[in-house]
Short mmCIF file of C-alpha atoms in Angstrom, two decimals:
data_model
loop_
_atom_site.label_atom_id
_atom_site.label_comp_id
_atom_site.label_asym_id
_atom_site.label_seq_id
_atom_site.Cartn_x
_atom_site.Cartn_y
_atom_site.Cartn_z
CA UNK A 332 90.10 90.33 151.58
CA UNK A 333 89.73 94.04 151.90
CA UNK A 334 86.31 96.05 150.37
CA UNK A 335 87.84 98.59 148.05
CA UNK A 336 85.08 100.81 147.81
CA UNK A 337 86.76 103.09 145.07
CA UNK A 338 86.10 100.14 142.45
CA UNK A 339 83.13 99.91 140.91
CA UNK A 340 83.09 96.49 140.03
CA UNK A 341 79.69 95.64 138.08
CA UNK A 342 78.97 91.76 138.54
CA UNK A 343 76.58 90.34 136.10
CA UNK A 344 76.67 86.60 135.45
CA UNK A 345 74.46 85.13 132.44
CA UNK A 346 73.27 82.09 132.29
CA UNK A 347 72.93 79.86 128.59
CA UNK A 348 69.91 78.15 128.38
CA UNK A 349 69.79 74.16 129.40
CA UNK A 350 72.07 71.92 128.18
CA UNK A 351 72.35 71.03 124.25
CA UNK A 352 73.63 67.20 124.91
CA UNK A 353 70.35 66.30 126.67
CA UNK A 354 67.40 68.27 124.93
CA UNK A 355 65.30 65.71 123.38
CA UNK A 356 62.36 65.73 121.10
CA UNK A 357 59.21 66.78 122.44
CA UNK A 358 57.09 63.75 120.81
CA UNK A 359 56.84 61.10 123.53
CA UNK A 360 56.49 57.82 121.09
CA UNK A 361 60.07 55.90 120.05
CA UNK A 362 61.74 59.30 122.09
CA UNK A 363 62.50 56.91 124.95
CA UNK A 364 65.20 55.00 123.02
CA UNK A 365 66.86 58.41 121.78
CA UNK A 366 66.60 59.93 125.05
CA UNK A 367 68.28 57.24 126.89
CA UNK A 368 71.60 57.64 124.20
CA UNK A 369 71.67 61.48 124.90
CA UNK A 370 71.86 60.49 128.56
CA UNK A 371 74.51 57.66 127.65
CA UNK A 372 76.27 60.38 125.71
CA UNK A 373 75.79 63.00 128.56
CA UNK A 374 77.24 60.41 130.91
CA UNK A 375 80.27 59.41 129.31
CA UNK A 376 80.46 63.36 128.40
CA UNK A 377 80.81 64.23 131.98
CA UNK A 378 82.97 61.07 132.74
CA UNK A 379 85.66 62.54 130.46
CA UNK A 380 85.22 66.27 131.75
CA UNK A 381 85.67 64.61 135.44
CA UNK A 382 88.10 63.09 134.27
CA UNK A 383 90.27 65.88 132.76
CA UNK A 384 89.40 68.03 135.54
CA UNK A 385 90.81 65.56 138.00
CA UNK A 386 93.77 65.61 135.97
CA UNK A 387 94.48 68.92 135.88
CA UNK A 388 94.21 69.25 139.86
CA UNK A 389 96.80 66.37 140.23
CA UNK A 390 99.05 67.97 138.18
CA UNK A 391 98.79 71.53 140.32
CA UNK A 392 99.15 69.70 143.31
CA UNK A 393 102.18 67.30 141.74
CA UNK A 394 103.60 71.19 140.51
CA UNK A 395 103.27 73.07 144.07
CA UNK A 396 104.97 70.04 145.68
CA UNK A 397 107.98 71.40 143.56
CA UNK A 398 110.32 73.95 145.61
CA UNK A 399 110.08 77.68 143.55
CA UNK A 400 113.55 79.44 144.03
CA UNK A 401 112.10 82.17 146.39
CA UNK A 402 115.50 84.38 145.44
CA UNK A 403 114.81 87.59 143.46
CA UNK A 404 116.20 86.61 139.58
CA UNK A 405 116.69 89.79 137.32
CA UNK A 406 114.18 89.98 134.62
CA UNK A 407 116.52 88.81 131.80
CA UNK A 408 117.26 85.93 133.99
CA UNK A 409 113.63 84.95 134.54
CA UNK A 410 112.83 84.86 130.89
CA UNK A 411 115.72 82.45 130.06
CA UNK A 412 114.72 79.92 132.76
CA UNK A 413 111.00 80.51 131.57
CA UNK A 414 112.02 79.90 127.64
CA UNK A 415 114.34 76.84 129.00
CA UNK A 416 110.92 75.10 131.03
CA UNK A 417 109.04 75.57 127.85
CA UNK A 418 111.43 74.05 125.61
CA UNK A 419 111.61 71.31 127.96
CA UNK A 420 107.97 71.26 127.79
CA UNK A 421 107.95 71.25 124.17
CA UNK A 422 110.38 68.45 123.82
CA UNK A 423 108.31 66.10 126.19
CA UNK A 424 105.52 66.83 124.03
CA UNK A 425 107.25 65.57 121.05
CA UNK A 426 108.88 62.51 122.66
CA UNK A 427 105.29 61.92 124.05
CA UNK A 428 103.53 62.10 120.87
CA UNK A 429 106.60 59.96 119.28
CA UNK A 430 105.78 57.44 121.65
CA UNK A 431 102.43 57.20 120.39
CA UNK A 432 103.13 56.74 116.97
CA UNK A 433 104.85 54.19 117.73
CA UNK A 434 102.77 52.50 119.65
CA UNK A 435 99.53 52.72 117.59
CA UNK A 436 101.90 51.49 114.75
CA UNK A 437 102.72 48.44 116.92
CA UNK A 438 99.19 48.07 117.65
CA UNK A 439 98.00 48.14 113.88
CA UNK A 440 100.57 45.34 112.76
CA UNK A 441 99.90 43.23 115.76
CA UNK A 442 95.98 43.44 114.91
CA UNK A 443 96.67 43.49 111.17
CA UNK A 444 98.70 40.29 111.41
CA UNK A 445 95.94 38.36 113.89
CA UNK A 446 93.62 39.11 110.72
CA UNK A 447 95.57 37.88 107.78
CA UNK A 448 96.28 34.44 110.24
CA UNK A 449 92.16 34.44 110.19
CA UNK A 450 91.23 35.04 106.76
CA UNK A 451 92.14 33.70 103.39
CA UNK A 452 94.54 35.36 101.21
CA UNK A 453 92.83 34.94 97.92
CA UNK A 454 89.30 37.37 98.43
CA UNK A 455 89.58 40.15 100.82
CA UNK A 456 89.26 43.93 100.66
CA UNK A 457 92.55 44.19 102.86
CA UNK A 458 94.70 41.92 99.92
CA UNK A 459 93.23 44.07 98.03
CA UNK A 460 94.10 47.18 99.00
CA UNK A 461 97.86 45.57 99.81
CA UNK A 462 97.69 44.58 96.26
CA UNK A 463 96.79 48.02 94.85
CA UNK A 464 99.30 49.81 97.60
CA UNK A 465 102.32 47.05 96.24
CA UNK A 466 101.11 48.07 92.50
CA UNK A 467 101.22 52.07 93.56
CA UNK A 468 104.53 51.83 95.17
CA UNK A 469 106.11 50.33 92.54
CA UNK A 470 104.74 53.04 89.83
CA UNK A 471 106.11 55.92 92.20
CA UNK A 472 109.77 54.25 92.22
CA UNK A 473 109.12 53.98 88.33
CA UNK A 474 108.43 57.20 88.13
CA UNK A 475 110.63 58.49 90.52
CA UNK A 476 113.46 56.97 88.53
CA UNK A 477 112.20 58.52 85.42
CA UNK A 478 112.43 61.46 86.61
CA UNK A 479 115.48 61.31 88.45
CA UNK A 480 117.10 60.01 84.92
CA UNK A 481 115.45 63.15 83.20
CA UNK A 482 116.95 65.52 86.08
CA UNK A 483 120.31 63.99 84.93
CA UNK A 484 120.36 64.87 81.32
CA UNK A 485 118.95 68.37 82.04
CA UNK A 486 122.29 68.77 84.13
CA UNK A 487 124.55 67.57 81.59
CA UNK A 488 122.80 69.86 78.86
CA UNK A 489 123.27 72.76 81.13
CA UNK A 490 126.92 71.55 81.57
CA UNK A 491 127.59 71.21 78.12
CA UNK A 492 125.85 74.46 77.72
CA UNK A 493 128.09 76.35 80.24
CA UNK A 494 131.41 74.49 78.70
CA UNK A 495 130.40 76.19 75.21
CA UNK A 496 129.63 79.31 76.85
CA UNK A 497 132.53 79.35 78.32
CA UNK A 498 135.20 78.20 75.26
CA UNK A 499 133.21 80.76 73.46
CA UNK A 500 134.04 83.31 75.59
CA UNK A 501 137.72 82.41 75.34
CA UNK A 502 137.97 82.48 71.51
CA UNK A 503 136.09 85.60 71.78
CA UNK A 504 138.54 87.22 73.76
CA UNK A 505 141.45 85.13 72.26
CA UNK A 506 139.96 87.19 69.25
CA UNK A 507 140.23 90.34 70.96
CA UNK A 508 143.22 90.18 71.50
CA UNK A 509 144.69 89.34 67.94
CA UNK A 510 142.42 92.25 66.80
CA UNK A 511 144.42 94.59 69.72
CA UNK A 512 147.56 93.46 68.55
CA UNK A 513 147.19 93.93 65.01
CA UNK A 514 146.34 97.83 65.45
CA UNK A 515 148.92 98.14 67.44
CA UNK A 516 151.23 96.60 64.62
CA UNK A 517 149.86 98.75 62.07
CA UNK A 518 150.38 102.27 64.22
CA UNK A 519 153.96 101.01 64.39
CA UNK A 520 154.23 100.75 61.38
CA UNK A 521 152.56 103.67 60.09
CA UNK A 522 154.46 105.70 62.79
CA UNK A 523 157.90 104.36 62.73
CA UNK A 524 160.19 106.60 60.73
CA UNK A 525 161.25 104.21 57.92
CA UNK A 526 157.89 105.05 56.66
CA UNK A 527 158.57 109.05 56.79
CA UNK A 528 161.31 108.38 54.53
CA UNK A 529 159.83 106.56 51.94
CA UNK A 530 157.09 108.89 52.03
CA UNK A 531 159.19 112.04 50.98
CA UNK A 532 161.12 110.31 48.97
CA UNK A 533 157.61 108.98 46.98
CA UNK A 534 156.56 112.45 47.18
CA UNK A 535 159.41 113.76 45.25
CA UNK A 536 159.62 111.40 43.06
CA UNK A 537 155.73 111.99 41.90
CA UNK A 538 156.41 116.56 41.91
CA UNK A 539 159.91 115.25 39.16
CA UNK A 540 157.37 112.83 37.40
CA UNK A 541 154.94 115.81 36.93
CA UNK A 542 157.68 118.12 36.07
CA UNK A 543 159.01 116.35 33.35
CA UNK A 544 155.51 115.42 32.07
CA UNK A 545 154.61 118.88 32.24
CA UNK A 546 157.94 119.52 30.28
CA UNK A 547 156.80 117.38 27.42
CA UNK A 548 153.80 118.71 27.33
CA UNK A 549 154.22 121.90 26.52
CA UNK A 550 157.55 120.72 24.52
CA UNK A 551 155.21 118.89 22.08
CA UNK A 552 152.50 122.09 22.15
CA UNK A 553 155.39 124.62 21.38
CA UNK A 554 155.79 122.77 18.74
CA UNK A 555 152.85 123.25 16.92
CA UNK A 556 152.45 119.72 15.39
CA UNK A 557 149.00 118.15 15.65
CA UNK A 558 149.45 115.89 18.15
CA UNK A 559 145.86 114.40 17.44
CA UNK A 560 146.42 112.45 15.08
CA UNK A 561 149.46 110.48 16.64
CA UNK A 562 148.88 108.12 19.07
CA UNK A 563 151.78 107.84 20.50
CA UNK A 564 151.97 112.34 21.26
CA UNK A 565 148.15 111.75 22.27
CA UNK A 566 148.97 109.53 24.94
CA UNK A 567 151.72 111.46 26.20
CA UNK A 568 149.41 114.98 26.18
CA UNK A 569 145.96 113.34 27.49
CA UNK A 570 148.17 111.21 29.80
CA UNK A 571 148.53 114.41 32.03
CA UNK A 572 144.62 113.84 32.78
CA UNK A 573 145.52 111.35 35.23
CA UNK A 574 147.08 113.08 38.20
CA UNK A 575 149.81 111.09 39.18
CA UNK A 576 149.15 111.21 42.58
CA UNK A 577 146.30 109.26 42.30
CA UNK A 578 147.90 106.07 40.94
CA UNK B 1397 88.80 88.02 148.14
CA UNK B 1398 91.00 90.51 146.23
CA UNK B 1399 93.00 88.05 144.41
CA UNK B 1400 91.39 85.57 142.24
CA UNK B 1401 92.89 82.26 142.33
CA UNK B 1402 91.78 79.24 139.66
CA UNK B 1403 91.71 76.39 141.67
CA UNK B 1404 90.12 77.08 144.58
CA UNK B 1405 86.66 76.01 144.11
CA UNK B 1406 85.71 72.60 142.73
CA UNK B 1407 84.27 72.63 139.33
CA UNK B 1408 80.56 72.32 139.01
CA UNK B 1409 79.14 69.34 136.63
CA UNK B 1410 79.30 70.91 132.65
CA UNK B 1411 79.51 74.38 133.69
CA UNK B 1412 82.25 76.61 132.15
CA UNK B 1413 82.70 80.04 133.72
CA UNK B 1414 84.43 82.82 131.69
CA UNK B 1415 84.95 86.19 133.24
CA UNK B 1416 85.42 89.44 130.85
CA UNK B 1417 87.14 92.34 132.30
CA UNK B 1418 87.31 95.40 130.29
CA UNK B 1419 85.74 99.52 130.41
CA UNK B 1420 83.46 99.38 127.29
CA UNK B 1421 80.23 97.68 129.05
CA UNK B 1422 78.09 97.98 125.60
CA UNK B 1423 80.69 95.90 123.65
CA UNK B 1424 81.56 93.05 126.84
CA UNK B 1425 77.60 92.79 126.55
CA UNK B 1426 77.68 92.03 122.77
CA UNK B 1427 80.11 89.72 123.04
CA UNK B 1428 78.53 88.24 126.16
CA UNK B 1429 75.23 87.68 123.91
CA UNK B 1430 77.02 86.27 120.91
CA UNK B 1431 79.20 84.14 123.31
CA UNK B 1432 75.82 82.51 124.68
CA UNK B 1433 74.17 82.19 121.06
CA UNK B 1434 77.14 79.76 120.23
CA UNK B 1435 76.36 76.26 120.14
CA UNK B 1436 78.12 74.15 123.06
CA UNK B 1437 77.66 71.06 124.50
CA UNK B 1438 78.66 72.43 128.09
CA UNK B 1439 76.53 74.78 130.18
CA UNK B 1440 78.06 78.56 129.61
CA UNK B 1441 78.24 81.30 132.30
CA UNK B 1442 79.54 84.77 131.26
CA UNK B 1443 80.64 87.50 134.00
CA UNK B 1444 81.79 90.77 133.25
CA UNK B 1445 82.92 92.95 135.19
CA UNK B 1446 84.66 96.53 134.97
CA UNK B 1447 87.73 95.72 136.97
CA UNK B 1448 88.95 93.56 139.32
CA UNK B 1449 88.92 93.10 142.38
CA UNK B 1450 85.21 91.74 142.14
CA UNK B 1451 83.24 92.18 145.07
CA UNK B 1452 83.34 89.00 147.73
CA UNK B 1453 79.58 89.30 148.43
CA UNK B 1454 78.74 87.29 145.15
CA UNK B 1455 78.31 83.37 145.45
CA UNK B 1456 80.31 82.87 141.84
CA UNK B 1457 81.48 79.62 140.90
CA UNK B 1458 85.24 78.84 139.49
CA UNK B 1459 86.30 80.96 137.23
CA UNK B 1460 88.32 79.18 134.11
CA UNK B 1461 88.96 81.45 131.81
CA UNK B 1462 90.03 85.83 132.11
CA UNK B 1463 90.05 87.75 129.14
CA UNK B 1464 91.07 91.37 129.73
CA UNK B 1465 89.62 93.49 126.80
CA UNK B 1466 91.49 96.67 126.13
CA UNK B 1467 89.93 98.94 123.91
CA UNK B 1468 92.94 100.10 121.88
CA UNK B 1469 91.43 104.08 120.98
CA UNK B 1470 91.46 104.33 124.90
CA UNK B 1471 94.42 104.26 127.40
CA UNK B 1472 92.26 104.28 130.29
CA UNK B 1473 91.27 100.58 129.33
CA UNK B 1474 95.10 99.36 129.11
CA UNK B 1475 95.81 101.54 132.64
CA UNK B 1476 92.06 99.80 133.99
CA UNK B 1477 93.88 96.25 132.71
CA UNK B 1478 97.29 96.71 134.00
CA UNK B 1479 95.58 97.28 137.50
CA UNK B 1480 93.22 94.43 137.91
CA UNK B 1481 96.23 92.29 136.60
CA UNK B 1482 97.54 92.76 140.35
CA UNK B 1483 94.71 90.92 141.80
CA UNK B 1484 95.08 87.48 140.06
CA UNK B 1485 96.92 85.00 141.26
CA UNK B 1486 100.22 83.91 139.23
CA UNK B 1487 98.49 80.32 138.71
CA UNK B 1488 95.94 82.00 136.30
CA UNK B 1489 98.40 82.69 133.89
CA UNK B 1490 98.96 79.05 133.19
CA UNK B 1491 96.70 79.36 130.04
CA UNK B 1492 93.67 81.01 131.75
CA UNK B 1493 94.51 84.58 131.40
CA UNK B 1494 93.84 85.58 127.35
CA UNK B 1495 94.66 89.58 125.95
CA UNK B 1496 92.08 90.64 123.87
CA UNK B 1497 92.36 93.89 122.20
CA UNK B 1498 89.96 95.47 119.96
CA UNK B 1499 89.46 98.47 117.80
CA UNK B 1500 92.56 98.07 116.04
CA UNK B 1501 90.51 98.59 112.63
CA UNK B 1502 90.60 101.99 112.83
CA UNK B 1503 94.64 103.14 113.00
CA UNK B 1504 93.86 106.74 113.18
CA UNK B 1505 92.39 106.83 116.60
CA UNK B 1506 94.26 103.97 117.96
CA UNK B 1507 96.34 105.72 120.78
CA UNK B 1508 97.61 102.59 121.93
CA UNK B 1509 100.49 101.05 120.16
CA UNK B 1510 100.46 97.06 119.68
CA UNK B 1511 103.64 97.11 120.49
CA UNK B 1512 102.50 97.92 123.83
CA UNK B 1513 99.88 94.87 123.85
CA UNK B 1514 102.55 92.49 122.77
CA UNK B 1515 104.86 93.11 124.96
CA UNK B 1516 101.65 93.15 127.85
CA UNK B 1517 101.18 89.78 126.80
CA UNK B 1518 104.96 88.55 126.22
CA UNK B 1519 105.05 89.36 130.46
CA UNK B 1520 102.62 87.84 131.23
CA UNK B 1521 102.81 84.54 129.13
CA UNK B 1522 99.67 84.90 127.63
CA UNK B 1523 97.89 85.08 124.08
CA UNK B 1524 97.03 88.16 122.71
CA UNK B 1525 94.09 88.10 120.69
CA UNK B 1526 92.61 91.11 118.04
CA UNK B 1527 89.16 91.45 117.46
CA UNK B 1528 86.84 94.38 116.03
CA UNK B 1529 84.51 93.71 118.56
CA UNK B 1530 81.90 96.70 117.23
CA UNK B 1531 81.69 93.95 114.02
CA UNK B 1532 79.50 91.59 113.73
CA UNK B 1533 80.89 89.49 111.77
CA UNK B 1534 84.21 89.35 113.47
CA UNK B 1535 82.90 89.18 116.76
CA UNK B 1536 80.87 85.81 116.16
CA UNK B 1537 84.06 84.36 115.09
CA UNK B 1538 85.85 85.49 118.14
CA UNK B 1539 82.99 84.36 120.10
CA UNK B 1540 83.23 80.91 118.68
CA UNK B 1541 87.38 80.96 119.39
CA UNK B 1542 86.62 82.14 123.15
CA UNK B 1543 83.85 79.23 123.75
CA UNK B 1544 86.18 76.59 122.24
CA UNK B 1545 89.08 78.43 124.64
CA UNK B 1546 86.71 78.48 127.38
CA UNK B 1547 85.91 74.60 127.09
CA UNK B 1548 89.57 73.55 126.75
CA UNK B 1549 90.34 75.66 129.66
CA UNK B 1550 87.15 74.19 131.92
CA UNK B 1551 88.73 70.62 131.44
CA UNK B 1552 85.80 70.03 129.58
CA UNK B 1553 88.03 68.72 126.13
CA UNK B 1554 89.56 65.66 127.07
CA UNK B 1555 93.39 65.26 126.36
CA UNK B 1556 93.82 69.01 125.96
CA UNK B 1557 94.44 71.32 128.60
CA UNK B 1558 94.71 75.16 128.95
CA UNK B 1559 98.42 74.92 129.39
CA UNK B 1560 98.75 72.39 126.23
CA UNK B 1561 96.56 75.15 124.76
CA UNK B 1562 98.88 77.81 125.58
CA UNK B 1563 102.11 76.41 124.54
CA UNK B 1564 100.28 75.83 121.30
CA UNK B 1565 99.20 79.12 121.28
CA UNK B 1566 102.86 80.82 121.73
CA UNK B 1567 103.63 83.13 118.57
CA UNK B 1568 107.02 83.29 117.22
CA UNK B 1569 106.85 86.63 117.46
CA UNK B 1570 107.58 88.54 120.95
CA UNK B 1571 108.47 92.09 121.23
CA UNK B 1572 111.50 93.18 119.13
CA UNK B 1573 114.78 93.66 121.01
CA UNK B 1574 114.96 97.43 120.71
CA UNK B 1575 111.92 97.70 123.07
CA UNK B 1576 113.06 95.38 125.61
#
């Protein structure tokens, strides 16, 4: 309760002009009926605010009855026991507003069935709308199946799809393989020494063919016949065109 | 009295009270004025006042809803806040206390992080609200947030209530752990 004179605390309160629930029209005539509603609806207005307000008094007082653990809690502490009231809060909430669903549902069928006993079941807006609601359902299961069917075959194209991707990819590599083994064959066999042998050996073989051919060659021009008009000495001359090697 | 307390007045008939507390007079006055312009069913009374305590001498009726403004360019406004927060009473903060900073438009002269703001309102249990108040635009629609606010805290909504509203209000997000 102490002045502290330091503070400069400005106080200005503002006022909103009259009340909007109440203002009525300023004409007088066929006002009187409107005017009394705003005051019905200004009434049951404030009956509600009292009402709430009156609430939320009971349930300070109900709250302060509660014992607050005067200990001294670390922080840390305090905000775990303040997130564990609020989820208890929360949950109440929930079952609270559970409740009420359930209870307004009650409520509908129990009115909903007092109707159907009163009226007939051939021409009314509520068959009706059963009617159409029966009719919807049963399109949405249709469909729902439809698409449930369509969902399947997409899966079992994407299986088949992975199955060939996946043999593919083993004959691809089976074909890999075959390709890896055969150039390994064929550097053993170009490298293995059986080879080397028969090379030489082909080698010589083609230098003792070109020696001899050369041999007849010049055996034939030494001896000065025209070998032109033979065949057979043509052949033999020209033949020495074709480098052996190359056959 | 140097502690304000919510309940200890009775209520007067389709009156809300809501009391602003912040440094920037000119901008508690414009939001004051577009606060009244709204269009309520209930009777509105705006305060403001600098800081708090207030002074006793004033016959003011029950205050139901505190919104601390805190200009975020200045840290005198958050250090003005964080000491009129000592004179109201722990019940307040069941949904009648509301963090309202402003000037957070402009980042360059903002010399008050948000983190700081968040984890002012994280203590105290309260929603923090952002507003450019020196907008117009933005400042009508904050107006129209604090009236409805200001009715549900008044008792003047029925079935709702201003700690309903709060736990409703509660963001997911609270300061990160590194700050804590």
């Amino acid at each position: 309760m102490e002045e502290q004179p330091q503070k400069q605390a400005a106080d200005q309160p503002a006022d909103s002009g009259g009340e909007g629930g109440a203002g009525g029209p300023s004409q007088v005539a066929g006002d009187q009926a409107a005017r009394s509603e705003d005051r019905m609806t200004l009434l049951l207005r404030l009956r509600a605010q009292t009402k709430q307000q009156l609430l939320e008094y009971k349930s300070m007082l109900d709250a302060s009855e509660e014992k607050t653990p005067e200990q001294i809690m670390q922080e840390k502490q305090i905000e775990v026991k303040i997130e564990d009231l609020e989820k208890e809060i929360e949950e109440a909430k929930i079952a609270f507003e559970i409740k009420q669903l359930a209870i307004d549902r009650i409520r509908l069928s129990t009115a909903l069935k007092k109707n159907l006993e009163k009226i007939s079941t051939e021409s009314s807006v509520l068959m009706d709308n059963m009617k159409h609601l029966l009719k919807l359902n049963k399109l949405v299961m249709k469909l729902q199946q439809e698409s449930w069917d369509l969902e399947e075959k997409l899966l079992d194209t994407r299986k088949k799809r992975l199955q060939l991707k996946q043999a593919s990819e083993s004959k691809l590599l089976e074909i890999q393989s075959e390709k890896n083994k055969q150039k390994i064959d064929l550097n053993c066999m170009e490298n293995s020494e059986s080879i080397k042998i028969i090379r030489q050996n082909l080698q010589m073989e083609i230098k003792i063919t070109t020696v001899i051919q050369h041999v007849f060659q010049n055996l034939i021009l030494g001896s000065k016949v025209n070998w032109a008009e033979d065949s057979a000495l043509k052949e033999i001359v020209l033949q020495l065109e074709k480098n052996v090697d190359m056959m | 009295m140097s502690v304000l307390r919510p309940l200890d007045k009775l209520p007067r008939l389709n009156t809300a009270t809501i009391l602003l507390v912040g440094t920037e007079d000119a901008l508690l006055q414009q939001l004051a004025d577009s606060m009244l312009k709204e269009d309520c069913a209930s009777e509105l009374k705006v305060h403001l006042a600098k800081s708090l305590p207030l002074p006793s001498s004033v016959n003011r009726p029950r205050i139901d809803l505190i919104v601390f403004v805190v200009n975020l360019h200045s840290k005198y406004s958050l250090q003005n806040t964080e000491e009129s927060l000592h004179h109201v009473d722990a019940s307040f903060f069941l949904g009648k206390v509301c963090f309202l900073a402003t000037g957070a438009g402009r980042e360059s002269h903002c010399s008050i992080h948000r983190h700081t703001m968040v984890k002012l309102a994280h203590t105290y249990q309260s929603p923090l609200l952002y507003c450019d108040l020196e907008v117009e635009g933005f400042r009508a629609t904050m107006a129209q947030r604090l009236v409805r606010m200001l009715q549900m805290c008044a008792g003047h909504v029925p079935g709702v209530s201003a700690l309903n509203l709060l736990s409703l209000l509660r963001s997911s997000e609270g300061p990160s752990l590194e700050d804590m």
